[in-house]
Amino acid sequence: MSLLSVIVPCFNEEENVEPFYEELLKNDTFFREKGVDIEILYVDDGSQDKTAEVVKKLRKKDERVHLLSFSRNFGKEAAIYAGLEHSQGDWLVLMDADLQDPPSLLPEMFSWLEQGYDSVATRRVSRKGEPPIRSLFARLFYKLMKKISKTEIMDGARDYRLMTRQMADAVISMQEYNRFTKGIFGWVGFRTKWMEYENVERARGETKWSFWKLFLYSLDGITAFSTVPLMIAAVAGVLFCLLAFVMIIFIIVRKLIFGDPVSGWPSLVCIMLFLSGVQFFCTGILGQYLAKTYMEVKRRPIYLIKEKI
Ligand code: UDP
Ligand code: MG
């Protein structure tokens, strides 16, 4: 028998743990026929509700259920990493607890692995049921990333992904603290099959991602997979030097020909304000990268475990 590990990051998902389990096990016969065992690893990302208790209750019924509890909320990225590190499967699949990653796709995904792919990833082609503002910014983010990053980051990509042990090990070997899984999967490479499906709305409970959290996360993505903003800062500096040079020549020539004394501090104030704005902006970009570097060099653990069953 070979083993398929299902990794489920959970943050306050008490109402979803059981329905997810039921839904997943609808594939039980399919996998049994293929000679594949399933293990389900719920990674409790510091939930405040009864998520851990519900998982423990499930475990009493079914030995294939496992639980990993964090000491506090470390974020979904940390939960994914811990899940990959702690599962034994020959294949691994990442799935949300809220049934937005339909388990019914698993048999088809599995068949792609059998055809020689290393990984089967999913992307949603629609964003129905999502606030329009959120969709708009998400689209902009992916467009921007396409331009400024060499790593392929697919628009609408979900974290729902089935992969071989080999690919999971490659991801585990990337021990960076600022994790942006969508980029990491692109970076490690391997043959990936993309499957598309219509967006499914969350079954129960509420999304854990506020607009602000997503915004900060997108900055993580940019700094982790592109250094183009740093270059923009440098290029802006050069451009402004050139502009200043042209202005100097212009003013000298005007003075020599027309004897026109340079007047007007309003224009001067505008230029100063504009340039100091640009300077702050560039320092801000530098600061972002410096801050990320600071967090990396501290080499703090990505997560801390409170309980493992
Ligand atoms: N999640 C987590 N830690 C967090 C936030 C979310 O483990 O800090 C889990 C959450 O329980 C869910 C998955 O990540 O299983 C996706 O979260 P959510 O459904 O809230 O995000 P959305 O689908 O709205 O993008
Ligand atoms: Mg969700």
mmCIF file of C-alpha atoms and ligand atoms in Angstrom:
data_model
loop_
_atom_site.group_PDB
_atom_site.id
_atom_site.type_symbol
_atom_site.label_atom_id
_atom_site.label_comp_id
_atom_site.label_asym_id
_atom_site.label_seq_id
_atom_site.Cartn_x
_atom_site.Cartn_y
_atom_site.Cartn_z
ATOM 1 C CA MET A 1 0.000 0.000 0.000
ATOM 2 C CA SER A 2 1.149 3.543 -0.649
ATOM 3 C CA LEU A 3 0.097 6.545 1.378
ATOM 4 C CA LEU A 4 -1.620 9.824 0.522
ATOM 5 C CA SER A 5 -1.295 12.588 3.135
ATOM 6 C CA VAL A 6 -4.047 15.164 3.229
ATOM 7 C CA ILE A 7 -2.856 18.339 4.952
ATOM 8 C CA VAL A 8 -5.566 20.664 6.244
ATOM 9 C CA PRO A 9 -4.580 24.007 7.810
ATOM 10 C CA CYS A 10 -7.303 25.038 10.264
ATOM 11 C CA PHE A 11 -7.793 28.310 12.066
ATOM 12 C CA ASN A 12 -11.066 28.435 13.978
ATOM 13 C CA GLU A 13 -12.738 25.828 11.792
ATOM 14 C CA GLU A 14 -14.665 23.800 14.410
ATOM 15 C CA GLU A 15 -17.753 23.608 12.192
ATOM 16 C CA ASN A 16 -15.783 22.542 9.141
ATOM 17 C CA VAL A 17 -13.533 19.783 10.477
ATOM 18 C CA GLU A 18 -16.173 17.079 10.395
ATOM 19 C CA PRO A 19 -17.980 18.001 7.148
ATOM 20 C CA PHE A 20 -14.563 18.105 5.479
ATOM 21 C CA TYR A 21 -13.773 14.632 6.746
ATOM 22 C CA GLU A 22 -17.097 13.257 5.499
ATOM 23 C CA GLU A 23 -16.661 14.871 2.103
ATOM 24 C CA LEU A 24 -13.078 13.675 1.734
ATOM 25 C CA LEU A 25 -13.942 10.086 2.583
ATOM 26 C CA LYS A 26 -16.381 9.956 -0.310
ATOM 27 C CA ASN A 27 -13.207 9.218 -2.269
ATOM 28 C CA ASP A 28 -12.350 6.329 0.035
ATOM 29 C CA THR A 29 -13.353 3.523 -2.329
ATOM 30 C CA PHE A 30 -11.565 5.151 -5.246
ATOM 31 C CA PHE A 31 -8.296 5.237 -3.339
ATOM 32 C CA ARG A 32 -8.752 1.781 -1.843
ATOM 33 C CA GLU A 33 -9.129 0.360 -5.346
ATOM 34 C CA LYS A 34 -5.899 2.088 -6.306
ATOM 35 C CA GLY A 35 -4.162 0.577 -3.277
ATOM 36 C CA VAL A 36 -3.678 3.941 -1.622
ATOM 37 C CA ASP A 37 -4.117 4.578 2.095
ATOM 38 C CA ILE A 38 -5.149 8.017 3.304
ATOM 39 C CA GLU A 39 -3.927 9.939 6.332
ATOM 40 C CA ILE A 40 -5.523 13.249 7.280
ATOM 41 C CA LEU A 41 -3.389 15.768 9.128
ATOM 42 C CA TYR A 42 -5.291 18.695 10.585
ATOM 43 C CA VAL A 43 -2.875 21.504 11.426
ATOM 44 C CA ASP A 44 -4.557 23.583 14.108
ATOM 45 C CA ASP A 45 -3.052 27.017 13.633
ATOM 46 C CA GLY A 46 -3.666 28.306 17.153
ATOM 47 C CA SER A 47 -7.457 28.177 16.961
ATOM 48 C CA GLN A 48 -9.425 29.859 19.743
ATOM 49 C CA ASP A 49 -12.452 27.616 19.262
ATOM 50 C CA LYS A 50 -12.944 23.853 19.602
ATOM 51 C CA THR A 51 -11.115 22.860 16.405
ATOM 52 C CA ALA A 52 -8.582 20.684 18.262
ATOM 53 C CA GLU A 53 -11.264 18.954 20.344
ATOM 54 C CA VAL A 54 -13.335 18.156 17.276
ATOM 55 C CA VAL A 55 -10.280 16.646 15.570
ATOM 56 C CA LYS A 56 -9.495 14.574 18.667
ATOM 57 C CA LYS A 57 -13.058 13.268 18.685
ATOM 58 C CA LEU A 58 -12.681 12.284 15.022
ATOM 59 C CA ARG A 59 -9.425 10.552 15.840
ATOM 60 C CA LYS A 60 -11.209 8.325 18.356
ATOM 61 C CA LYS A 61 -13.386 7.112 15.466
ATOM 62 C CA ASP A 62 -10.670 6.927 12.865
ATOM 63 C CA GLU A 63 -6.964 6.265 13.429
ATOM 64 C CA ARG A 64 -6.090 7.880 10.109
ATOM 65 C CA VAL A 65 -6.827 11.322 11.544
ATOM 66 C CA HIS A 66 -3.868 13.223 12.991
ATOM 67 C CA LEU A 67 -3.567 16.535 14.760
ATOM 68 C CA LEU A 68 -0.794 19.078 15.003
ATOM 69 C CA SER A 69 -1.522 22.055 17.263
ATOM 70 C CA PHE A 70 0.489 25.282 17.229
ATOM 71 C CA SER A 71 1.208 27.303 20.348
ATOM 72 C CA ARG A 72 -0.455 30.306 18.707
ATOM 73 C CA ASN A 73 -1.641 31.508 15.305
ATOM 74 C CA PHE A 74 1.360 31.418 12.962
ATOM 75 C CA GLY A 75 -0.552 31.871 9.714
ATOM 76 C CA LYS A 76 -1.560 29.538 6.931
ATOM 77 C CA GLU A 77 1.900 29.509 5.356
ATOM 78 C CA ALA A 78 3.415 28.153 8.568
ATOM 79 C CA ALA A 79 0.617 25.585 8.835
ATOM 80 C CA ILE A 80 1.318 24.359 5.311
ATOM 81 C CA TYR A 81 5.015 24.046 6.060
ATOM 82 C CA ALA A 82 4.425 22.144 9.300
ATOM 83 C CA GLY A 83 1.960 19.862 7.529
ATOM 84 C CA LEU A 84 4.455 18.991 4.818
ATOM 85 C CA GLU A 85 7.170 18.367 7.392
ATOM 86 C CA HIS A 86 5.039 16.083 9.527
ATOM 87 C CA SER A 87 3.336 13.857 7.000
ATOM 88 C CA GLN A 88 4.685 10.578 5.759
ATOM 89 C CA GLY A 89 2.808 10.183 2.493
ATOM 90 C CA ASP A 90 4.219 9.185 -0.883
ATOM 91 C CA TRP A 91 1.862 11.859 -2.190
ATOM 92 C CA LEU A 92 0.713 14.936 -0.375
ATOM 93 C CA VAL A 93 -2.215 17.213 -0.940
ATOM 94 C CA LEU A 94 -2.939 20.612 0.609
ATOM 95 C CA MET A 95 -6.583 21.443 1.197
ATOM 96 C CA ASP A 96 -8.576 24.173 2.950
ATOM 97 C CA ALA A 97 -10.907 23.065 5.709
ATOM 98 C CA ASP A 98 -13.815 25.155 4.424
ATOM 99 C CA LEU A 99 -14.512 22.876 1.406
ATOM 100 C CA GLN A 100 -13.491 25.602 -1.036
ATOM 101 C CA ASP A 101 -11.082 22.998 -2.391
ATOM 102 C CA PRO A 102 -13.557 20.325 -3.506
ATOM 103 C CA PRO A 103 -12.376 16.818 -2.546
ATOM 104 C CA SER A 104 -14.382 15.531 -5.519
ATOM 105 C CA LEU A 105 -11.541 16.734 -7.781
ATOM 106 C CA LEU A 106 -9.055 14.371 -6.122
ATOM 107 C CA PRO A 107 -9.573 11.309 -8.361
ATOM 108 C CA GLU A 108 -8.953 13.372 -11.494
ATOM 109 C CA MET A 109 -5.940 15.056 -9.910
ATOM 110 C CA PHE A 110 -4.575 11.680 -8.940
ATOM 111 C CA SER A 111 -4.938 10.362 -12.468
ATOM 112 C CA TRP A 112 -2.692 13.192 -13.708
ATOM 113 C CA LEU A 113 0.013 12.112 -11.261
ATOM 114 C CA GLU A 114 -0.245 8.611 -12.662
ATOM 115 C CA GLN A 115 0.416 10.071 -16.096
ATOM 116 C CA GLY A 116 3.784 11.289 -14.930
ATOM 117 C CA TYR A 117 3.196 14.774 -13.561
ATOM 118 C CA ASP A 118 4.999 15.724 -10.347
ATOM 119 C CA SER A 119 2.283 17.996 -9.170
ATOM 120 C CA VAL A 120 -1.316 18.860 -9.944
ATOM 121 C CA ALA A 121 -2.290 22.398 -9.054
ATOM 122 C CA THR A 122 -5.655 24.082 -9.208
ATOM 123 C CA ARG A 123 -6.738 27.552 -10.183
ATOM 124 C CA ARG A 124 -10.154 29.073 -10.116
ATOM 125 C CA VAL A 125 -11.307 30.677 -13.316
ATOM 126 C CA SER A 126 -14.006 32.762 -11.659
ATOM 127 C CA ARG A 127 -14.088 34.675 -8.421
ATOM 128 C CA LYS A 128 -17.830 34.667 -7.961
ATOM 129 C CA GLY A 129 -18.967 35.254 -4.410
ATOM 130 C CA GLU A 130 -15.932 37.395 -3.634
ATOM 131 C CA PRO A 131 -16.129 41.141 -2.899
ATOM 132 C CA PRO A 132 -15.378 43.015 -6.187
ATOM 133 C CA ILE A 133 -12.715 45.210 -4.586
ATOM 134 C CA ARG A 134 -10.861 42.130 -3.401
ATOM 135 C CA SER A 135 -11.008 40.540 -6.864
ATOM 136 C CA LEU A 136 -9.791 43.747 -8.483
ATOM 137 C CA PHE A 137 -6.746 44.014 -6.236
ATOM 138 C CA ALA A 138 -6.020 40.309 -6.562
ATOM 139 C CA ARG A 139 -6.012 40.654 -10.358
ATOM 140 C CA LEU A 140 -3.743 43.714 -10.175
ATOM 141 C CA PHE A 141 -1.373 41.846 -7.887
ATOM 142 C CA TYR A 142 -1.011 38.916 -10.283
ATOM 143 C CA LYS A 143 -0.533 41.253 -13.245
ATOM 144 C CA LEU A 144 2.201 43.111 -11.378
ATOM 145 C CA MET A 145 3.896 39.905 -10.266
ATOM 146 C CA LYS A 146 3.950 38.637 -13.822
ATOM 147 C CA LYS A 147 5.914 41.747 -14.809
ATOM 148 C CA ILE A 148 8.363 41.968 -11.924
ATOM 149 C CA SER A 149 9.080 38.371 -10.998
ATOM 150 C CA LYS A 150 10.890 35.643 -12.882
ATOM 151 C CA THR A 151 9.049 33.008 -10.881
ATOM 152 C CA GLU A 152 5.765 31.966 -12.396
ATOM 153 C CA ILE A 153 2.841 32.872 -10.149
ATOM 154 C CA MET A 154 -0.452 31.846 -11.681
ATOM 155 C CA ASP A 155 -3.486 34.137 -11.471
ATOM 156 C CA GLY A 156 -6.218 32.574 -9.383
ATOM 157 C CA ALA A 157 -3.951 29.774 -8.189
ATOM 158 C CA ARG A 158 -5.188 28.080 -5.035
ATOM 159 C CA ASP A 159 -3.054 26.337 -2.483
ATOM 160 C CA TYR A 160 -5.022 23.169 -3.352
ATOM 161 C CA ARG A 161 -2.262 21.058 -4.786
ATOM 162 C CA LEU A 162 -1.368 17.397 -5.028
ATOM 163 C CA MET A 163 2.324 16.597 -5.257
ATOM 164 C CA THR A 164 4.886 13.845 -5.048
ATOM 165 C CA ARG A 165 7.099 13.305 -2.019
ATOM 166 C CA GLN A 166 10.036 14.554 -4.073
ATOM 167 C CA MET A 167 8.419 17.905 -4.724
ATOM 168 C CA ALA A 168 7.254 18.231 -1.107
ATOM 169 C CA ASP A 169 10.833 17.624 0.048
ATOM 170 C CA ALA A 170 12.002 20.370 -2.299
ATOM 171 C CA VAL A 171 9.491 22.765 -0.745
ATOM 172 C CA ILE A 172 10.528 21.714 2.767
ATOM 173 C CA SER A 173 14.148 22.442 1.881
ATOM 174 C CA MET A 174 13.203 26.084 1.391
ATOM 175 C CA GLN A 175 13.310 27.228 4.968
ATOM 176 C CA GLU A 176 12.707 30.920 4.523
ATOM 177 C CA TYR A 177 10.765 32.691 7.231
ATOM 178 C CA ASN A 178 8.738 34.953 4.932
ATOM 179 C CA ARG A 179 6.869 32.248 3.117
ATOM 180 C CA PHE A 180 4.851 32.801 -0.033
ATOM 181 C CA THR A 181 3.852 29.302 -1.025
ATOM 182 C CA LYS A 182 2.421 30.224 -4.416
ATOM 183 C CA GLY A 183 5.842 31.527 -5.402
ATOM 184 C CA ILE A 184 7.754 28.715 -3.731
ATOM 185 C CA PHE A 185 5.877 26.090 -5.754
ATOM 186 C CA GLY A 186 6.708 27.969 -8.939
ATOM 187 C CA TRP A 187 10.327 28.346 -7.891
ATOM 188 C CA VAL A 188 10.996 24.647 -7.199
ATOM 189 C CA GLY A 189 9.802 23.764 -10.681
ATOM 190 C CA PHE A 190 8.856 20.161 -11.550
ATOM 191 C CA ARG A 191 6.156 19.216 -14.042
ATOM 192 C CA THR A 192 2.902 20.763 -12.965
ATOM 193 C CA LYS A 193 -0.524 20.140 -14.418
ATOM 194 C CA TRP A 194 -2.981 23.020 -13.903
ATOM 195 C CA MET A 195 -6.616 22.134 -13.387
ATOM 196 C CA GLU A 196 -9.279 24.795 -13.573
ATOM 197 C CA TYR A 197 -12.546 24.984 -11.710
ATOM 198 C CA GLU A 198 -15.278 27.451 -10.813
ATOM 199 C CA ASN A 199 -14.913 29.170 -7.465
ATOM 200 C CA VAL A 200 -16.761 27.441 -4.648
ATOM 201 C CA GLU A 201 -17.928 29.531 -1.729
ATOM 202 C CA ARG A 202 -16.852 28.737 1.811
ATOM 203 C CA ALA A 203 -19.156 26.138 3.380
ATOM 204 C CA ARG A 204 -19.411 27.519 6.933
ATOM 205 C CA GLY A 205 -17.792 30.169 9.086
ATOM 206 C CA GLU A 206 -15.987 33.236 7.868
ATOM 207 C CA THR A 207 -12.870 33.936 5.844
ATOM 208 C CA LYS A 208 -9.761 34.459 7.974
ATOM 209 C CA TRP A 209 -8.256 36.920 5.523
ATOM 210 C CA SER A 210 -9.150 40.556 5.921
ATOM 211 C CA PHE A 211 -8.336 42.973 3.136
ATOM 212 C CA TRP A 212 -5.454 44.369 5.180
ATOM 213 C CA LYS A 213 -4.028 40.900 5.905
ATOM 214 C CA LEU A 214 -4.157 40.121 2.178
ATOM 215 C CA PHE A 215 -2.475 43.419 1.363
ATOM 216 C CA LEU A 216 0.426 42.689 3.722
ATOM 217 C CA TYR A 217 0.613 39.166 2.329
ATOM 218 C CA SER A 218 0.901 40.554 -1.201
ATOM 219 C CA LEU A 219 3.843 42.705 -0.060
ATOM 220 C CA ASP A 220 5.441 39.523 1.303
ATOM 221 C CA GLY A 221 4.949 37.973 -2.116
ATOM 222 C CA ILE A 222 6.559 40.897 -3.909
ATOM 223 C CA THR A 223 9.604 41.195 -1.656
ATOM 224 C CA ALA A 224 10.079 37.424 -1.561
ATOM 225 C CA PHE A 225 10.034 36.902 -5.318
ATOM 226 C CA SER A 226 11.199 40.118 -6.916
ATOM 227 C CA THR A 227 13.920 42.700 -6.446
ATOM 228 C CA VAL A 228 12.562 44.912 -9.210
ATOM 229 C CA PRO A 229 11.215 47.549 -6.748
ATOM 230 C CA LEU A 230 14.791 48.122 -5.582
ATOM 231 C CA MET A 231 15.799 48.691 -9.157
ATOM 232 C CA ILE A 232 12.934 51.121 -9.676
ATOM 233 C CA ALA A 233 14.289 53.153 -6.767
ATOM 234 C CA ALA A 234 17.753 53.245 -8.317
ATOM 235 C CA VAL A 235 16.457 54.087 -11.793
ATOM 236 C CA ALA A 236 14.288 56.879 -10.355
ATOM 237 C CA GLY A 237 17.412 58.336 -8.730
ATOM 238 C CA VAL A 238 19.292 58.364 -12.025
ATOM 239 C CA LEU A 239 16.338 59.901 -13.879
ATOM 240 C CA PHE A 240 16.015 62.722 -11.380
ATOM 241 C CA CYS A 241 19.769 63.455 -11.589
ATOM 242 C CA LEU A 242 19.456 63.751 -15.365
ATOM 243 C CA LEU A 243 16.440 65.994 -15.001
ATOM 244 C CA ALA A 244 18.316 68.213 -12.532
ATOM 245 C CA PHE A 245 21.240 68.470 -14.955
ATOM 246 C CA VAL A 246 18.984 69.567 -17.811
ATOM 247 C CA MET A 247 17.341 72.145 -15.530
ATOM 248 C CA ILE A 248 20.704 73.598 -14.491
ATOM 249 C CA ILE A 249 21.778 74.057 -18.102
ATOM 250 C CA PHE A 250 18.412 75.581 -18.973
ATOM 251 C CA ILE A 251 18.553 78.116 -16.129
ATOM 252 C CA ILE A 252 22.172 79.138 -16.832
ATOM 253 C CA VAL A 253 21.477 79.618 -20.539
ATOM 254 C CA ARG A 254 18.317 81.589 -19.821
ATOM 255 C CA LYS A 255 20.222 83.860 -17.421
ATOM 256 C CA LEU A 256 23.032 84.471 -19.965
ATOM 257 C CA ILE A 257 20.722 85.218 -22.889
ATOM 258 C CA PHE A 258 17.807 87.028 -21.236
ATOM 259 C CA GLY A 259 19.466 88.153 -18.020
ATOM 260 C CA ASP A 260 16.358 86.849 -16.343
ATOM 261 C CA PRO A 261 16.929 86.341 -12.597
ATOM 262 C CA VAL A 262 15.379 83.101 -11.344
ATOM 263 C CA SER A 263 12.305 83.956 -9.366
ATOM 264 C CA GLY A 264 9.562 82.177 -7.532
ATOM 265 C CA TRP A 265 9.749 80.000 -4.526
ATOM 266 C CA PRO A 266 6.347 78.318 -5.236
ATOM 267 C CA SER A 267 7.927 76.247 -7.990
ATOM 268 C CA LEU A 268 10.854 75.493 -5.693
ATOM 269 C CA VAL A 269 8.576 74.294 -2.921
ATOM 270 C CA CYS A 270 6.690 72.056 -5.322
ATOM 271 C CA ILE A 271 9.898 70.498 -6.586
ATOM 272 C CA MET A 272 11.217 69.988 -3.071
ATOM 273 C CA LEU A 273 8.007 68.383 -1.878
ATOM 274 C CA PHE A 274 7.872 66.124 -4.883
ATOM 275 C CA LEU A 275 11.488 65.040 -4.594
ATOM 276 C CA SER A 276 11.353 64.410 -0.869
ATOM 277 C CA GLY A 277 8.241 62.341 -1.524
ATOM 278 C CA VAL A 278 10.140 60.255 -4.049
ATOM 279 C CA GLN A 279 13.009 59.919 -1.588
ATOM 280 C CA PHE A 280 10.764 58.684 1.194
ATOM 281 C CA PHE A 281 9.126 56.257 -1.183
ATOM 282 C CA CYS A 282 12.501 54.820 -2.211
ATOM 283 C CA THR A 283 13.682 54.625 1.397
ATOM 284 C CA GLY A 284 10.425 52.823 2.146
ATOM 285 C CA ILE A 285 11.163 50.221 -0.531
ATOM 286 C CA LEU A 286 14.641 49.746 0.896
ATOM 287 C CA GLY A 287 13.132 49.456 4.356
ATOM 288 C CA GLN A 288 10.776 46.695 3.220
ATOM 289 C CA TYR A 289 13.639 44.572 1.979
ATOM 290 C CA LEU A 290 15.752 45.371 5.006
ATOM 291 C CA ALA A 291 12.915 44.370 7.340
ATOM 292 C CA LYS A 292 12.451 41.062 5.538
ATOM 293 C CA THR A 293 16.187 40.443 5.686
ATOM 294 C CA TYR A 294 16.128 41.249 9.410
ATOM 295 C CA MET A 295 13.414 38.667 10.009
ATOM 296 C CA GLU A 296 15.299 36.075 7.958
ATOM 297 C CA VAL A 297 18.652 36.502 9.703
ATOM 298 C CA LYS A 298 17.049 36.007 13.114
ATOM 299 C CA ARG A 299 16.336 32.450 12.017
ATOM 300 C CA ARG A 300 13.291 32.109 14.207
ATOM 301 C CA PRO A 301 11.360 28.851 13.858
ATOM 302 C CA ILE A 302 8.514 29.059 11.354
ATOM 303 C CA TYR A 303 6.071 27.549 13.882
ATOM 304 C CA LEU A 304 5.984 26.096 17.408
ATOM 305 C CA ILE A 305 4.114 22.917 18.253
ATOM 306 C CA LYS A 306 2.007 22.595 21.377
ATOM 307 C CA GLU A 307 0.554 19.173 20.774
ATOM 308 C CA LYS A 308 0.980 16.357 18.292
ATOM 309 C CA ILE A 309 -1.329 13.368 18.011
HETATM 310 N N1 UDP B 1 -5.970 29.430 7.831
HETATM 311 C C1 UDP B 1 -4.959 29.098 8.730
HETATM 312 N N2 UDP B 1 -4.327 30.115 9.413
HETATM 313 C C2 UDP B 1 -4.672 31.432 9.243
HETATM 314 C C3 UDP B 1 -5.684 31.743 8.309
HETATM 315 C C4 UDP B 1 -6.304 30.719 7.621
HETATM 316 O O1 UDP B 1 -4.620 27.937 8.903
HETATM 317 O O2 UDP B 1 -4.074 32.283 9.907
HETATM 318 C C5 UDP B 1 -6.660 28.337 7.094
HETATM 319 C C6 UDP B 1 -8.177 28.344 7.220
HETATM 320 O O3 UDP B 1 -8.596 27.660 8.380
HETATM 321 C C7 UDP B 1 -8.617 27.660 5.955
HETATM 322 C C8 UDP B 1 -7.541 28.070 4.954
HETATM 323 O O4 UDP B 1 -6.420 28.506 5.724
HETATM 324 O O5 UDP B 1 -8.613 26.241 6.074
HETATM 325 C C9 UDP B 1 -8.016 29.166 4.027
HETATM 326 O O6 UDP B 1 -8.502 30.261 4.771
HETATM 327 P P1 UDP B 1 -9.797 31.064 4.353
HETATM 328 O O7 UDP B 1 -10.843 30.137 3.867
HETATM 329 O O8 UDP B 1 -10.161 31.928 5.511
HETATM 330 O O9 UDP B 1 -9.232 31.952 3.172
HETATM 331 P P2 UDP B 1 -9.968 32.289 1.797
HETATM 332 O O10 UDP B 1 -10.443 30.992 1.229
HETATM 333 O O11 UDP B 1 -11.067 33.207 2.141
HETATM 334 O O12 UDP B 1 -8.892 32.918 0.960
HETATM 335 MG MG MG B 2 -11.678 29.714 2.164
#
